[in-house]
């Protein structure tokens, strides 16, 4: 059974939903705290005095999220690793016998799972500091903007507060930058980091099993809607490890003792992954390569262009952003306007899936329910 980062995508989404729920609760909590008594002449003084209570409530939310997320991350990594192992066992069951199959079934997983889970927890650690900082900064800036608005004669206090909160709700908790310099909001950043680690866990488990059985070669699938980062590796035969580099090798036939087969090896799996293969959201998979038996598979027809798949993801992000804005609206008019935007972007998604064969993934349009 081939292995791919996509086989663990649902596990990353489950972790992402925890943060989405926390972000939604944070938006609603800040909005409620600021909306209460906003028409009172003492509103500014009362809100500033209540900042400590808000901070304490957010710190409590962060503590719950941190505990839940650490457990969910380890569970996701363990499940992804297990899926990768099972995929290799299925493949090896067709060819490995005796000691090779026994070795493949006895690979210890706990150290690898602990290492990958710990790396994920470390990478997402700065999220919690950022949550508190952003919430307090937004709370203070809304008070400052709303209290200054009547003096400037531009808008009322309520309208100024609503405008500032709308910006916060639409963006969420932001300020996270990955290694390539791309900026993310909290939920997207955590889900991206989790997808990367659980995908790596599945692939690593697969290759660990193959190594234990003495299998060195894998083959990359030909996937639809591929991106330019990994297109050049499609259909290529790779060594499981090593520095890489294209070469032709002679290797024994998978089932015929003494018969040698020439195989064109395009490089190594670590080399291909460093070049972009099996990145988060990658549609490719790798499978065991059996010299003399494995045949090149027919390419899967593309349902759309890569650019159209990215357009779908953009539209899904817009749906979620406007749903967050609706959740943080201070009045019914703003809530109705935000919900109208939600429906408009959902309409664009329907148009896109109608003109392509892309499936509509409604779960990617949903916000978690704050709890």
PDB file of C-alpha atoms in Angstrom, residues 104-290:
ATOM      1  CA  UNK A 104       9.710  -5.565   9.285  1.00  0.00           C
ATOM      2  CA  UNK A 105       6.993  -6.302  11.825  1.00  0.00           C
ATOM      3  CA  UNK A 106       9.251  -5.644  14.837  1.00  0.00           C
ATOM      4  CA  UNK A 107      10.379  -2.050  14.270  1.00  0.00           C
ATOM      5  CA  UNK A 108      10.011  -0.060  17.536  1.00  0.00           C
ATOM      6  CA  UNK A 109       7.850   3.027  17.065  1.00  0.00           C
ATOM      7  CA  UNK A 110       7.780   4.796  20.442  1.00  0.00           C
ATOM      8  CA  UNK A 111      11.152   6.617  20.108  1.00  0.00           C
ATOM      9  CA  UNK A 112      10.304   7.935  16.644  1.00  0.00           C
ATOM     10  CA  UNK A 113       6.820   9.048  17.728  1.00  0.00           C
ATOM     11  CA  UNK A 114       8.186  10.779  20.837  1.00  0.00           C
ATOM     12  CA  UNK A 115      10.851  12.582  18.797  1.00  0.00           C
ATOM     13  CA  UNK A 116       8.435  13.823  16.132  1.00  0.00           C
ATOM     14  CA  UNK A 117       5.733  14.810  18.629  1.00  0.00           C
ATOM     15  CA  UNK A 118       8.229  16.718  20.774  1.00  0.00           C
ATOM     16  CA  UNK A 119       9.454  18.607  17.690  1.00  0.00           C
ATOM     17  CA  UNK A 120       5.879  19.597  16.821  1.00  0.00           C
ATOM     18  CA  UNK A 121       5.127  20.798  20.362  1.00  0.00           C
ATOM     19  CA  UNK A 122       8.319  22.905  20.320  1.00  0.00           C
ATOM     20  CA  UNK A 123       7.509  24.407  16.921  1.00  0.00           C
ATOM     21  CA  UNK A 124       4.028  25.477  18.008  1.00  0.00           C
ATOM     22  CA  UNK A 125       5.115  26.686  21.455  1.00  0.00           C
ATOM     23  CA  UNK A 126       5.285  30.417  20.531  1.00  0.00           C
ATOM     24  CA  UNK A 127       1.579  30.291  19.622  1.00  0.00           C
ATOM     25  CA  UNK A 128       0.466  30.557  23.253  1.00  0.00           C
ATOM     26  CA  UNK A 129       2.463  33.697  24.031  1.00  0.00           C
ATOM     27  CA  UNK A 130       1.101  35.276  20.863  1.00  0.00           C
ATOM     28  CA  UNK A 131      -2.533  34.509  21.758  1.00  0.00           C
ATOM     29  CA  UNK A 132      -2.356  36.516  24.995  1.00  0.00           C
ATOM     30  CA  UNK A 133      -0.401  39.367  23.443  1.00  0.00           C
ATOM     31  CA  UNK A 134      -2.753  39.755  20.475  1.00  0.00           C
ATOM     32  CA  UNK A 135      -5.910  39.583  22.619  1.00  0.00           C
ATOM     33  CA  UNK A 136      -4.687  42.222  25.089  1.00  0.00           C
ATOM     34  CA  UNK A 137      -3.396  44.468  22.297  1.00  0.00           C
ATOM     35  CA  UNK A 138      -6.727  44.261  20.443  1.00  0.00           C
ATOM     36  CA  UNK A 139      -8.686  44.970  23.633  1.00  0.00           C
ATOM     37  CA  UNK A 140      -6.610  48.076  24.371  1.00  0.00           C
ATOM     38  CA  UNK A 141      -6.615  49.334  20.787  1.00  0.00           C
ATOM     39  CA  UNK A 142     -10.412  49.020  20.548  1.00  0.00           C
ATOM     40  CA  UNK A 143     -10.810  51.048  23.745  1.00  0.00           C
ATOM     41  CA  UNK A 144      -8.414  53.698  22.458  1.00  0.00           C
ATOM     42  CA  UNK A 145     -10.015  53.932  19.017  1.00  0.00           C
ATOM     43  CA  UNK A 146     -13.582  53.902  20.315  1.00  0.00           C
ATOM     44  CA  UNK A 147     -12.951  56.495  23.018  1.00  0.00           C
ATOM     45  CA  UNK A 148     -11.217  58.858  20.573  1.00  0.00           C
ATOM     46  CA  UNK A 149     -13.852  58.561  17.839  1.00  0.00           C
ATOM     47  CA  UNK A 150     -16.518  60.908  19.325  1.00  0.00           C
ATOM     48  CA  UNK A 151     -13.878  63.580  19.966  1.00  0.00           C
ATOM     49  CA  UNK A 152     -12.899  63.454  16.298  1.00  0.00           C
ATOM     50  CA  UNK A 153     -16.524  63.574  15.241  1.00  0.00           C
ATOM     51  CA  UNK A 154     -15.973  60.836  12.669  1.00  0.00           C
ATOM     52  CA  UNK A 155     -17.970  57.899  13.987  1.00  0.00           C
ATOM     53  CA  UNK A 156     -19.705  56.878  17.148  1.00  0.00           C
ATOM     54  CA  UNK A 157     -17.974  54.856  19.841  1.00  0.00           C
ATOM     55  CA  UNK A 158     -19.969  51.739  18.992  1.00  0.00           C
ATOM     56  CA  UNK A 159     -19.165  52.031  15.281  1.00  0.00           C
ATOM     57  CA  UNK A 160     -15.460  52.544  15.968  1.00  0.00           C
ATOM     58  CA  UNK A 161     -15.341  49.531  18.298  1.00  0.00           C
ATOM     59  CA  UNK A 162     -17.219  47.400  15.788  1.00  0.00           C
ATOM     60  CA  UNK A 163     -14.833  48.401  13.013  1.00  0.00           C
ATOM     61  CA  UNK A 164     -11.743  47.521  15.049  1.00  0.00           C
ATOM     62  CA  UNK A 165     -13.224  44.210  16.194  1.00  0.00           C
ATOM     63  CA  UNK A 166     -14.161  43.349  12.614  1.00  0.00           C
ATOM     64  CA  UNK A 167     -10.492  43.587  11.615  1.00  0.00           C
ATOM     65  CA  UNK A 168      -9.533  41.278  14.482  1.00  0.00           C
ATOM     66  CA  UNK A 169     -12.258  38.750  13.765  1.00  0.00           C
ATOM     67  CA  UNK A 170     -11.418  38.541  10.073  1.00  0.00           C
ATOM     68  CA  UNK A 171      -7.699  38.013  10.592  1.00  0.00           C
ATOM     69  CA  UNK A 172      -7.761  36.052  13.826  1.00  0.00           C
ATOM     70  CA  UNK A 173      -4.538  35.639  15.794  1.00  0.00           C
ATOM     71  CA  UNK A 174      -1.783  36.520  13.326  1.00  0.00           C
ATOM     72  CA  UNK A 175       1.957  37.073  13.343  1.00  0.00           C
ATOM     73  CA  UNK A 176       3.332  33.606  12.597  1.00  0.00           C
ATOM     74  CA  UNK A 177       6.044  33.360   9.932  1.00  0.00           C
ATOM     75  CA  UNK A 178       7.365  30.076   8.560  1.00  0.00           C
ATOM     76  CA  UNK A 179      10.925  29.337   7.406  1.00  0.00           C
ATOM     77  CA  UNK A 180      10.181  30.633   3.919  1.00  0.00           C
ATOM     78  CA  UNK A 181       8.975  33.982   5.294  1.00  0.00           C
ATOM     79  CA  UNK A 182       5.280  33.397   4.616  1.00  0.00           C
ATOM     80  CA  UNK A 183       2.868  34.873   7.190  1.00  0.00           C
ATOM     81  CA  UNK A 184       0.048  32.794   8.691  1.00  0.00           C
ATOM     82  CA  UNK A 185      -2.760  33.166  11.178  1.00  0.00           C
ATOM     83  CA  UNK A 186      -2.694  30.867  14.195  1.00  0.00           C
ATOM     84  CA  UNK A 187      -4.992  28.070  13.040  1.00  0.00           C
ATOM     85  CA  UNK A 188      -3.454  27.828   9.568  1.00  0.00           C
ATOM     86  CA  UNK A 189       0.066  27.913  11.007  1.00  0.00           C
ATOM     87  CA  UNK A 190      -0.581  25.112  13.502  1.00  0.00           C
ATOM     88  CA  UNK A 191      -2.371  22.961  10.940  1.00  0.00           C
ATOM     89  CA  UNK A 192       0.447  23.493   8.431  1.00  0.00           C
ATOM     90  CA  UNK A 193       3.068  22.529  11.018  1.00  0.00           C
ATOM     91  CA  UNK A 194       1.046  19.491  12.079  1.00  0.00           C
ATOM     92  CA  UNK A 195       0.464  18.366   8.475  1.00  0.00           C
ATOM     93  CA  UNK A 196       4.202  18.547   7.902  1.00  0.00           C
ATOM     94  CA  UNK A 197       5.060  16.437  10.954  1.00  0.00           C
ATOM     95  CA  UNK A 198       2.318  13.804  10.646  1.00  0.00           C
ATOM     96  CA  UNK A 199       3.095  13.451   6.937  1.00  0.00           C
ATOM     97  CA  UNK A 200       6.751  12.946   7.811  1.00  0.00           C
ATOM     98  CA  UNK A 201       5.766  10.401  10.471  1.00  0.00           C
ATOM     99  CA  UNK A 202       3.783   8.311   7.979  1.00  0.00           C
ATOM    100  CA  UNK A 203       6.579   8.332   5.390  1.00  0.00           C
ATOM    101  CA  UNK A 204       9.282   7.680   7.990  1.00  0.00           C
ATOM    102  CA  UNK A 205       7.372   4.720   9.415  1.00  0.00           C
ATOM    103  CA  UNK A 206       6.968   3.281   5.921  1.00  0.00           C
ATOM    104  CA  UNK A 207      10.669   3.567   5.125  1.00  0.00           C
ATOM    105  CA  UNK A 208      11.664   2.207   8.557  1.00  0.00           C
ATOM    106  CA  UNK A 209       9.650  -0.940   7.829  1.00  0.00           C
ATOM    107  CA  UNK A 210      11.160  -1.293   4.368  1.00  0.00           C
ATOM    108  CA  UNK A 211      14.644  -0.878   5.824  1.00  0.00           C
ATOM    109  CA  UNK A 212      14.018  -3.616   8.382  1.00  0.00           C
ATOM    110  CA  UNK A 213      13.029  -5.944   5.539  1.00  0.00           C
ATOM    111  CA  UNK A 214      16.091  -5.036   3.481  1.00  0.00           C
ATOM    112  CA  UNK A 215      14.152  -3.153   0.774  1.00  0.00           C
ATOM    113  CA  UNK A 216      16.015  -0.194  -0.696  1.00  0.00           C
ATOM    114  CA  UNK A 217      13.962   1.083  -3.654  1.00  0.00           C
ATOM    115  CA  UNK A 218      10.663   2.976  -3.859  1.00  0.00           C
ATOM    116  CA  UNK A 219       8.743   4.474  -6.771  1.00  0.00           C
ATOM    117  CA  UNK A 220       6.921   7.818  -6.862  1.00  0.00           C
ATOM    118  CA  UNK A 221       3.343   7.950  -8.134  1.00  0.00           C
ATOM    119  CA  UNK A 222       2.072  10.098 -11.006  1.00  0.00           C
ATOM    120  CA  UNK A 223      -0.446  12.366  -9.281  1.00  0.00           C
ATOM    121  CA  UNK A 224      -3.091  14.674 -10.718  1.00  0.00           C
ATOM    122  CA  UNK A 225      -2.952  18.463 -10.191  1.00  0.00           C
ATOM    123  CA  UNK A 226       0.716  18.253  -9.301  1.00  0.00           C
ATOM    124  CA  UNK A 227       2.745  21.350  -8.477  1.00  0.00           C
ATOM    125  CA  UNK A 228       6.031  22.335 -10.055  1.00  0.00           C
ATOM    126  CA  UNK A 229       7.941  21.525  -6.869  1.00  0.00           C
ATOM    127  CA  UNK A 230       7.515  17.774  -7.239  1.00  0.00           C
ATOM    128  CA  UNK A 231       6.504  17.243 -10.863  1.00  0.00           C
ATOM    129  CA  UNK A 232       9.999  16.213 -11.943  1.00  0.00           C
ATOM    130  CA  UNK A 233       9.994  13.287  -9.510  1.00  0.00           C
ATOM    131  CA  UNK A 234       6.805  11.711 -10.859  1.00  0.00           C
ATOM    132  CA  UNK A 235       7.191   8.050 -11.768  1.00  0.00           C
ATOM    133  CA  UNK A 236      10.837   8.024 -10.684  1.00  0.00           C
ATOM    134  CA  UNK A 237      12.556   5.211  -8.837  1.00  0.00           C
ATOM    135  CA  UNK A 238      14.401   6.354  -5.714  1.00  0.00           C
ATOM    136  CA  UNK A 239      16.669   4.733  -3.188  1.00  0.00           C
ATOM    137  CA  UNK A 240      15.235   4.770   0.309  1.00  0.00           C
ATOM    138  CA  UNK A 241      18.220   6.672   1.701  1.00  0.00           C
ATOM    139  CA  UNK A 242      21.555   8.109   0.636  1.00  0.00           C
ATOM    140  CA  UNK A 243      23.003  11.282  -0.831  1.00  0.00           C
ATOM    141  CA  UNK A 244      21.183  10.899  -4.143  1.00  0.00           C
ATOM    142  CA  UNK A 245      22.192  11.432  -7.735  1.00  0.00           C
ATOM    143  CA  UNK A 246      20.948   9.629 -10.835  1.00  0.00           C
ATOM    144  CA  UNK A 247      22.541   6.267 -11.619  1.00  0.00           C
ATOM    145  CA  UNK A 248      21.863   2.867 -13.133  1.00  0.00           C
ATOM    146  CA  UNK A 249      22.244  -0.122 -10.822  1.00  0.00           C
ATOM    147  CA  UNK A 250      22.006  -3.878 -11.170  1.00  0.00           C
ATOM    148  CA  UNK A 251      19.842  -5.514  -8.557  1.00  0.00           C
ATOM    149  CA  UNK A 252      18.461  -8.995  -8.087  1.00  0.00           C
ATOM    150  CA  UNK A 253      14.996  -9.742  -9.444  1.00  0.00           C
ATOM    151  CA  UNK A 254      12.321  -9.558  -6.745  1.00  0.00           C
ATOM    152  CA  UNK A 255      11.237 -13.192  -7.126  1.00  0.00           C
ATOM    153  CA  UNK A 256      13.869 -14.942  -9.282  1.00  0.00           C
ATOM    154  CA  UNK A 257      17.081 -15.800  -7.439  1.00  0.00           C
ATOM    155  CA  UNK A 258      20.256 -15.040  -9.365  1.00  0.00           C
ATOM    156  CA  UNK A 259      18.573 -13.000 -12.099  1.00  0.00           C
ATOM    157  CA  UNK A 260      19.881  -9.436 -12.206  1.00  0.00           C
ATOM    158  CA  UNK A 261      17.833  -6.481 -13.429  1.00  0.00           C
ATOM    159  CA  UNK A 262      19.063  -3.041 -14.495  1.00  0.00           C
ATOM    160  CA  UNK A 263      17.216  -0.202 -12.748  1.00  0.00           C
ATOM    161  CA  UNK A 264      17.488   3.532 -13.455  1.00  0.00           C
ATOM    162  CA  UNK A 265      17.510   5.248 -10.054  1.00  0.00           C
ATOM    163  CA  UNK A 266      16.751   8.970 -10.258  1.00  0.00           C
ATOM    164  CA  UNK A 267      18.067   9.823  -6.808  1.00  0.00           C
ATOM    165  CA  UNK A 268      17.251   9.222  -3.161  1.00  0.00           C
ATOM    166  CA  UNK A 269      14.066   9.831  -1.223  1.00  0.00           C
ATOM    167  CA  UNK A 270      15.776  12.328   1.147  1.00  0.00           C
ATOM    168  CA  UNK A 271      17.083  14.201  -1.908  1.00  0.00           C
ATOM    169  CA  UNK A 272      13.632  14.334  -3.498  1.00  0.00           C
ATOM    170  CA  UNK A 273      11.987  15.463  -0.266  1.00  0.00           C
ATOM    171  CA  UNK A 274      14.572  18.221   0.156  1.00  0.00           C
ATOM    172  CA  UNK A 275      13.654  19.311  -3.374  1.00  0.00           C
ATOM    173  CA  UNK A 276       9.946  19.550  -2.481  1.00  0.00           C
ATOM    174  CA  UNK A 277       8.481  16.076  -2.957  1.00  0.00           C
ATOM    175  CA  UNK A 278       5.929  15.022  -0.300  1.00  0.00           C
ATOM    176  CA  UNK A 279       5.469  18.565   0.990  1.00  0.00           C
ATOM    177  CA  UNK A 280       2.295  19.328   3.005  1.00  0.00           C
ATOM    178  CA  UNK A 281      -0.720  18.983   0.667  1.00  0.00           C
ATOM    179  CA  UNK A 282       1.376  16.941  -1.805  1.00  0.00           C
ATOM    180  CA  UNK A 283      -0.754  14.482  -3.775  1.00  0.00           C
ATOM    181  CA  UNK A 284       2.089  12.085  -4.559  1.00  0.00           C
ATOM    182  CA  UNK A 285       2.809   8.846  -2.772  1.00  0.00           C
ATOM    183  CA  UNK A 286       5.719   6.415  -2.700  1.00  0.00           C
ATOM    184  CA  UNK A 287       5.428   2.647  -2.885  1.00  0.00           C
ATOM    185  CA  UNK A 288       7.788  -0.287  -2.710  1.00  0.00           C
ATOM    186  CA  UNK A 289       9.643  -0.942  -5.977  1.00  0.00           C
ATOM    187  CA  UNK A 290      10.103  -4.606  -6.894  1.00  0.00           C
TER     188      UNK A 290
END
